[in-house]
Amino acid sequence: MTELDDEDARYLRARLGAVAVPAGRLSADGLLALGRRTGRRRRTAATTAGALLPVAAIVLVTGGFLPWDGNAGPGPAGTSTASPATPSPATPTSAPVTADCTLERLPMPSGAKTGSVLAGSPNGRHLVGSYNPPEAANLPAWWVDGRLQEIPVEADAIARDVNDSGMVVGDGSGPDGKSAPWAYLDGKLIWLPIPPGFTDGSVNAVNARGDVVGTLGGDPDRAVVWRDITTSPRADLLSASKDRTHADGISDSGVVVGGLSDRNLPYRWDADGRGAPLPLPDGVDLGSVRGVRGNWAYGTAAKSNGVPALGSGPPMPVLWDLEKGTATIVGDAMSMPGAGNARGQLVLQPRDDDGVLLRDPDGTLRKLPGEEGWRYGARALDDSGTRIGGGGGARPVRWICRE
C-alpha cells in the first residue's frame, strides 16, 4: 500500500470515469463507479486526503493513463524529439545524490486524521492543501512559514493553490451545496461566479496578479479564467472548438495550460485567449499538463496505441519550454512530476522508490530525505529550489534545502 493525496485520487477516478471500455476489459459500470468525467477531474468528490492506493496506482494518476503493454512506449528517457535543432534539458548520467535538506512535519489541527500539501507559492513561504477533521471529509489547510493559518470555510473544501501575496484559492461545497470555487485574501472569502449554462466549478491555480484558472461543469465542460477577484469577479471562458477543456495552471504572464479532456491532449492559451495544442515528444500521442511556472510547464505523456484514454505506453515525465515550443522527456518511465519552478527544476516521484527526487535543469538528481517506512510525494517547489512541500505517512511535510 502507498500514500496518495486526494487530488491525485480524484484525477484517477475521473480518468477512469471517462473511459470508453473495449470489449473484454473492465465493465463501464465498474469504471464509472470509481469517478467522474475527465474534464472535471479536480472536484471535491474525494473524501480523504492521503488516501491509500496500491503502489501500481501511482503510475496511473498524474498522466491519467491506464495499464500498458510493457513492450510499448516512447524512446529512452531524457530524449527530446519535439524539435531536434533546439537544445533540451540535460539527461542525468549518474545515480541520485543525497540532497542537503531537512525534513519537517507540518502542524495540523487537533483531531485531524490526515493531511496533505497540494501546492505552494513561488517564494516558498506559503503552502496549501487540506486536512481531515472528524466532522468533515476535507477542510482547507494553509501554512505560512510552517505555521497553520485558518481559512473560514465551513463546508467540505480544499485549498488548491496560493500566490506570494497569500491569496489562497480552492473549491468545495458552495452555499447551494454544489462544487464552487473560492478565493481567500486579507481575511475575506470570495465565492467566484458560475456563469449561466454551467452547474458548478473547480479551481486549480492562481498567478501573481490574482488571476485564477479552473474548470466549469457543463455541456461541455470549459476551461475558465476568473479575473478581478477582489473588485468585480468575472469568468472568462477559454475555447477550443467543441472540445471539453480544463485549465490546470496559469503563469504570471497570463499563459494558461490545460488540456482537451476527450482527447487527452495538452493545450495552452496565450494571455489574449488564443489556444493551440502543446507539442509532444516523438513516440507518444497523449499528454497531460500539471502546471506552469515562468516559461516551463510540466506533466506527463504516453503512447495510446490508438485507444484514447487507455494508455499502452508508460507515462513519462515531460518538461515543456513554452518560449521555444519544445517538449522533453526528463525521467524514467513512471517517474511522476509533482511540481516545477521558474528555473526548470522538477520534483519527481520515481517508480519503486519511497522518496522524492529534485531534478535540476542540468539533469542532476538529488534525493530528498525521509523517515524509513513511509512513502513520500512532493507537490510544491519554490523558485529557489530550496523549499519543497508534500506528504508522507498521511502527514503534510516540508523540506528546507541548501542549494
Short mmCIF file of C-alpha atoms in Angstrom, two decimals, residues 54-365:
data_model
loop_
_atom_site.label_atom_id
_atom_site.label_comp_id
_atom_site.label_asym_id
_atom_site.label_seq_id
_atom_site.Cartn_x
_atom_site.Cartn_y
_atom_site.Cartn_z
CA PRO A 54 -1.84 0.13 -4.36
CA VAL A 55 1.69 1.03 -5.44
CA ALA A 56 0.80 0.37 -9.08
CA ALA A 57 -1.89 3.03 -8.95
CA ILE A 58 0.61 5.86 -8.64
CA VAL A 59 1.62 5.42 -12.27
CA LEU A 60 -1.97 5.90 -13.41
CA VAL A 61 -2.65 9.18 -11.76
CA THR A 62 -0.58 12.14 -12.87
CA GLY A 63 -0.70 11.36 -16.56
CA GLY A 64 -4.18 9.90 -16.42
CA PHE A 65 -3.33 6.70 -18.29
CA LEU A 66 -4.31 3.13 -17.58
CA PRO A 67 -2.12 -0.02 -17.59
CA TRP A 68 0.12 -0.60 -20.57
CA ASP A 69 1.88 -3.23 -22.58
CA GLY A 70 5.35 -3.26 -21.07
CA ASN A 71 6.93 -3.62 -24.52
CA ALA A 72 5.31 -0.47 -25.89
CA GLY A 73 6.14 3.14 -25.22
CA PRO A 74 8.39 6.03 -26.14
CA GLY A 75 12.12 6.08 -26.61
CA PRO A 76 14.82 6.32 -23.93
CA ALA A 77 14.24 8.65 -21.02
CA GLY A 78 15.73 12.08 -21.45
CA THR A 79 15.19 12.16 -25.21
CA SER A 80 13.79 15.38 -26.66
CA THR A 81 12.19 14.85 -30.04
CA ALA A 82 9.80 17.76 -30.43
CA SER A 83 12.48 19.96 -32.02
CA PRO A 84 15.85 18.29 -32.70
CA ALA A 85 17.51 21.61 -33.53
CA THR A 86 16.65 23.10 -30.14
CA PRO A 87 18.82 22.26 -27.11
CA SER A 88 16.92 20.41 -24.40
CA PRO A 89 17.44 19.94 -20.67
CA ALA A 90 20.30 17.59 -19.92
CA THR A 91 19.79 13.95 -19.06
CA PRO A 92 21.25 12.60 -15.79
CA THR A 93 24.14 10.20 -16.22
CA SER A 94 24.68 9.13 -12.62
CA ALA A 95 22.71 7.91 -9.64
CA PRO A 96 20.95 10.50 -7.45
CA VAL A 97 22.98 12.13 -4.71
CA THR A 98 21.53 12.84 -1.28
CA ALA A 99 20.06 16.33 -1.03
CA ASP A 100 21.22 18.59 1.79
CA CYS A 101 17.69 19.08 3.15
CA THR A 102 15.89 18.97 6.48
CA LEU A 103 12.51 17.25 6.69
CA GLU A 104 9.85 18.83 8.91
CA ARG A 105 6.32 17.72 9.70
CA LEU A 106 3.76 20.48 9.30
CA PRO A 107 1.25 21.08 12.09
CA MET A 108 -2.39 20.03 11.80
CA PRO A 109 -5.38 20.94 13.99
CA SER A 110 -6.14 18.77 16.97
CA GLY A 111 -8.12 15.72 15.95
CA ALA A 112 -7.16 15.84 12.26
CA LYS A 113 -6.68 12.35 10.87
CA THR A 114 -4.63 13.04 7.74
CA GLY A 115 -3.38 15.98 5.73
CA SER A 116 -1.61 16.83 2.50
CA VAL A 117 0.15 19.65 0.69
CA LEU A 118 -1.16 20.30 -2.83
CA ALA A 119 0.67 23.47 -3.87
CA GLY A 120 2.90 26.30 -2.74
CA SER A 121 3.78 29.90 -3.58
CA PRO A 122 6.78 30.77 -5.78
CA ASN A 123 8.56 32.40 -2.83
CA GLY A 124 8.12 29.26 -0.72
CA ARG A 125 6.51 30.99 2.27
CA HIS A 126 3.01 29.62 1.65
CA LEU A 127 1.85 26.01 1.37
CA VAL A 128 -1.76 24.92 0.91
CA GLY A 129 -3.73 21.69 0.81
CA SER A 130 -6.20 20.02 3.10
CA TYR A 131 -6.68 18.06 6.30
CA ASN A 132 -9.36 15.67 7.53
CA PRO A 133 -11.14 16.64 10.75
CA PRO A 134 -13.53 14.26 12.47
CA GLU A 135 -16.60 16.26 11.42
CA ALA A 136 -15.84 16.71 7.68
CA ALA A 137 -14.24 14.97 4.73
CA ASN A 138 -11.82 17.83 3.98
CA LEU A 139 -11.07 21.33 5.18
CA PRO A 140 -8.55 23.67 3.59
CA ALA A 141 -5.07 23.92 5.07
CA TRP A 142 -2.76 26.93 4.74
CA TRP A 143 0.71 27.16 6.23
CA VAL A 144 2.74 30.40 6.32
CA ASP A 145 6.41 29.84 7.16
CA GLY A 146 5.39 26.49 8.61
CA ARG A 147 2.59 27.84 10.83
CA LEU A 148 -1.00 26.75 10.24
CA GLN A 149 -3.49 29.51 9.40
CA GLU A 150 -7.28 29.35 9.43
CA ILE A 151 -9.49 29.71 6.36
CA PRO A 152 -13.13 30.22 7.40
CA VAL A 153 -14.79 27.72 5.09
CA GLU A 154 -17.48 25.84 6.98
CA ALA A 155 -18.28 23.18 4.36
CA ASP A 156 -16.18 20.43 2.82
CA ALA A 157 -13.41 22.22 0.89
CA ILE A 158 -9.80 22.01 -0.28
CA ALA A 159 -7.18 24.72 -0.93
CA ARG A 160 -5.63 24.24 -4.38
CA ASP A 161 -3.05 26.99 -4.83
CA VAL A 162 -1.59 30.17 -3.36
CA ASN A 163 0.49 33.09 -4.63
CA ASP A 164 3.21 35.17 -2.99
CA SER A 165 0.64 37.67 -1.72
CA GLY A 166 -1.12 34.96 0.26
CA MET A 167 -4.19 34.72 -1.97
CA VAL A 168 -5.44 31.17 -1.45
CA VAL A 169 -7.80 29.59 -3.97
CA GLY A 170 -9.79 26.41 -3.65
CA ASP A 171 -13.14 24.76 -4.11
CA GLY A 172 -15.74 22.89 -2.13
CA SER A 173 -19.40 22.74 -1.29
CA GLY A 174 -20.84 26.18 -2.01
CA PRO A 175 -23.88 27.88 -0.49
CA ASP A 176 -26.15 25.80 -2.75
CA GLY A 177 -24.35 22.53 -1.95
CA LYS A 178 -22.69 22.24 -5.38
CA SER A 179 -18.97 22.34 -6.04
CA ALA A 180 -18.00 26.01 -6.06
CA PRO A 181 -14.70 27.88 -6.46
CA TRP A 182 -13.49 30.44 -3.95
CA ALA A 183 -10.61 32.79 -3.17
CA TYR A 184 -9.40 33.94 0.25
CA LEU A 185 -7.36 37.13 0.72
CA ASP A 186 -6.90 39.57 3.61
CA GLY A 187 -9.39 37.72 5.77
CA LYS A 188 -12.15 37.75 3.17
CA LEU A 189 -13.67 34.69 1.48
CA ILE A 190 -14.91 35.38 -2.06
CA TRP A 191 -17.09 32.90 -3.94
CA LEU A 192 -16.22 33.01 -7.65
CA PRO A 193 -19.08 33.38 -10.13
CA ILE A 194 -20.53 30.48 -12.13
CA PRO A 195 -21.79 31.82 -15.49
CA PRO A 196 -25.26 30.88 -16.80
CA GLY A 197 -25.31 27.50 -18.51
CA PHE A 198 -22.86 25.87 -16.06
CA THR A 199 -23.69 23.90 -12.94
CA ASP A 200 -20.56 24.15 -10.81
CA GLY A 201 -16.85 24.90 -10.89
CA SER A 202 -13.42 23.94 -9.56
CA VAL A 203 -10.10 25.80 -9.44
CA ASN A 204 -6.52 24.69 -9.93
CA ALA A 205 -4.13 27.65 -9.87
CA VAL A 206 -3.59 31.36 -9.24
CA ASN A 207 -0.86 33.67 -10.55
CA ALA A 208 0.83 36.75 -9.11
CA ARG A 209 -1.89 39.08 -10.43
CA GLY A 210 -4.59 37.04 -8.73
CA ASP A 211 -5.99 35.52 -11.93
CA VAL A 212 -7.50 32.11 -11.15
CA VAL A 213 -7.93 29.18 -13.55
CA GLY A 214 -10.09 26.09 -13.35
CA THR A 215 -12.98 24.27 -14.96
CA LEU A 216 -16.70 24.93 -15.22
CA GLY A 217 -19.04 21.94 -15.20
CA GLY A 218 -21.46 21.96 -18.10
CA ASP A 219 -22.14 20.50 -21.50
CA PRO A 220 -19.37 20.73 -22.45
CA ASP A 221 -17.06 21.45 -19.52
CA ARG A 222 -14.98 24.55 -20.18
CA ALA A 223 -11.65 25.93 -19.06
CA VAL A 224 -12.04 29.31 -17.39
CA VAL A 225 -10.06 32.25 -16.03
CA TRP A 226 -11.56 34.29 -13.18
CA ARG A 227 -10.26 37.86 -13.15
CA ASP A 228 -10.63 40.97 -10.98
CA ILE A 229 -11.25 38.76 -7.98
CA THR A 230 -11.07 41.44 -5.29
CA THR A 231 -13.13 44.08 -7.12
CA SER A 232 -15.70 42.65 -9.51
CA PRO A 233 -15.03 38.95 -10.16
CA ARG A 234 -15.81 37.74 -13.68
CA ALA A 235 -15.38 34.43 -15.51
CA ASP A 236 -13.71 34.47 -18.95
CA LEU A 237 -14.23 31.21 -20.87
CA LEU A 238 -11.41 29.65 -22.86
CA SER A 239 -12.43 27.94 -26.07
CA ALA A 240 -11.01 25.07 -28.12
CA SER A 241 -13.57 24.21 -30.82
CA LYS A 242 -16.23 21.90 -29.35
CA ASP A 243 -13.87 20.01 -27.05
CA ARG A 244 -14.36 19.66 -23.34
CA THR A 245 -11.48 21.60 -21.82
CA HIS A 246 -9.84 22.05 -18.43
CA ALA A 247 -7.28 24.58 -17.17
CA ASP A 248 -4.57 23.42 -14.78
CA GLY A 249 -2.08 26.29 -14.48
CA ILE A 250 -1.50 29.95 -15.24
CA SER A 251 1.80 31.81 -15.47
CA ASP A 252 2.41 35.33 -14.23
CA SER A 253 2.38 36.46 -17.87
CA GLY A 254 -1.14 35.06 -18.28
CA VAL A 255 -0.36 31.90 -20.27
CA VAL A 256 -2.83 29.15 -19.33
CA VAL A 257 -2.05 25.43 -19.66
CA GLY A 258 -4.57 22.63 -19.56
CA GLY A 259 -5.99 20.05 -21.88
CA LEU A 260 -8.61 18.73 -24.26
CA SER A 261 -10.41 16.31 -21.99
CA ASP A 262 -11.90 13.88 -24.51
CA ARG A 263 -8.66 13.50 -26.48
CA ASN A 264 -6.22 13.59 -23.54
CA LEU A 265 -4.09 16.21 -25.26
CA PRO A 266 -2.13 19.05 -23.61
CA TYR A 267 -3.16 22.57 -24.60
CA ARG A 268 -2.21 26.19 -23.96
CA TRP A 269 -3.90 29.56 -24.25
CA ASP A 270 -1.99 32.81 -24.63
CA ALA A 271 -2.77 35.80 -22.43
CA ASP A 272 -5.20 37.03 -25.11
CA GLY A 273 -7.11 33.73 -25.07
CA ARG A 274 -5.78 32.25 -28.32
CA GLY A 275 -5.34 28.49 -27.95
CA ALA A 276 -3.11 25.86 -29.53
CA PRO A 277 -2.02 22.28 -28.74
CA LEU A 278 1.24 21.78 -26.88
CA PRO A 279 3.84 19.63 -28.68
CA LEU A 280 4.50 16.06 -27.64
CA PRO A 281 7.80 14.18 -27.86
CA ASP A 282 8.08 11.62 -30.66
CA GLY A 283 6.66 8.19 -29.83
CA VAL A 284 3.80 9.44 -27.65
CA ASP A 285 0.38 10.80 -28.57
CA LEU A 286 -1.32 11.52 -25.23
CA GLY A 287 -0.36 14.13 -22.71
CA SER A 288 -1.40 15.83 -19.50
CA VAL A 289 -0.13 19.13 -18.08
CA ARG A 290 0.04 19.54 -14.30
CA GLY A 291 1.13 23.15 -14.04
CA VAL A 292 3.28 26.05 -15.24
CA ARG A 293 5.82 28.40 -13.68
CA GLY A 294 7.58 31.02 -15.78
CA ASN A 295 8.31 29.58 -19.22
CA TRP A 296 8.21 25.98 -18.01
CA ALA A 297 5.20 23.66 -17.97
CA TYR A 298 5.35 20.11 -16.63
CA GLY A 299 3.28 16.97 -16.87
CA THR A 300 3.32 13.54 -18.50
CA ALA A 301 2.94 11.90 -21.90
CA ALA A 302 2.24 8.34 -23.04
CA LYS A 303 1.52 6.19 -26.06
CA SER A 304 -2.14 5.35 -26.59
CA ASN A 305 -1.79 2.55 -29.17
CA GLY A 306 -4.79 4.06 -30.92
CA VAL A 307 -7.20 3.74 -27.99
CA PRO A 308 -7.94 7.17 -26.46
CA ALA A 309 -7.69 7.28 -22.65
CA LEU A 310 -6.29 3.73 -22.48
CA GLY A 311 -2.52 4.12 -22.47
CA SER A 312 -0.38 1.20 -23.58
CA GLY A 313 2.92 3.01 -23.12
CA PRO A 314 4.25 4.02 -19.69
CA PRO A 315 3.57 7.64 -18.74
CA MET A 316 6.78 9.65 -18.94
CA PRO A 317 7.56 12.95 -17.19
CA VAL A 318 7.69 15.84 -19.65
CA LEU A 319 9.03 19.38 -19.39
CA TRP A 320 7.69 21.94 -21.88
CA ASP A 321 9.73 25.02 -22.76
CA LEU A 322 6.91 27.39 -23.69
CA GLU A 323 9.25 30.00 -25.10
CA LYS A 324 10.97 27.60 -27.50
CA GLY A 325 7.95 25.38 -28.12
CA THR A 326 9.71 22.12 -27.20
CA ALA A 327 8.69 19.06 -25.19
CA THR A 328 11.33 16.94 -23.46
CA ILE A 329 11.10 13.63 -21.65
CA VAL A 330 13.08 14.22 -18.46
CA GLY A 331 12.98 10.97 -16.49
CA ASP A 332 12.40 7.26 -16.44
CA ALA A 333 9.03 5.68 -17.10
CA MET A 334 6.58 6.19 -14.27
CA SER A 335 8.59 8.98 -12.63
CA MET A 336 5.70 11.30 -11.88
CA PRO A 337 6.30 15.07 -11.77
CA GLY A 338 4.74 16.69 -8.72
CA ALA A 339 5.75 20.34 -9.14
CA GLY A 340 8.05 22.63 -11.11
CA ASN A 341 9.51 26.11 -10.78
CA ALA A 342 10.62 29.03 -12.96
CA ARG A 343 14.18 27.67 -13.12
CA GLY A 344 13.03 24.49 -14.83
CA GLN A 345 13.55 22.33 -11.74
CA LEU A 346 11.13 19.49 -11.02
CA VAL A 347 10.27 17.23 -8.12
CA LEU A 348 9.74 13.65 -9.29
CA GLN A 349 8.26 10.55 -7.67
CA PRO A 350 10.17 7.55 -9.08
CA ARG A 351 8.74 4.10 -9.55
CA ASP A 352 9.57 1.56 -6.83
CA ASP A 353 11.04 4.22 -4.57
CA ASP A 354 9.76 5.66 -1.31
CA GLY A 355 11.49 9.01 -1.82
CA VAL A 356 11.27 12.18 -3.88
CA LEU A 357 13.85 13.41 -6.38
CA LEU A 358 14.70 17.04 -7.06
CA ARG A 359 15.77 17.37 -10.70
CA ASP A 360 17.95 20.32 -11.69
CA PRO A 361 17.96 21.81 -15.23
CA ASP A 362 21.30 20.13 -16.00
CA GLY A 363 19.78 16.73 -15.21
CA THR A 364 21.33 16.31 -11.76
CA LEU A 365 19.10 14.33 -9.40
#
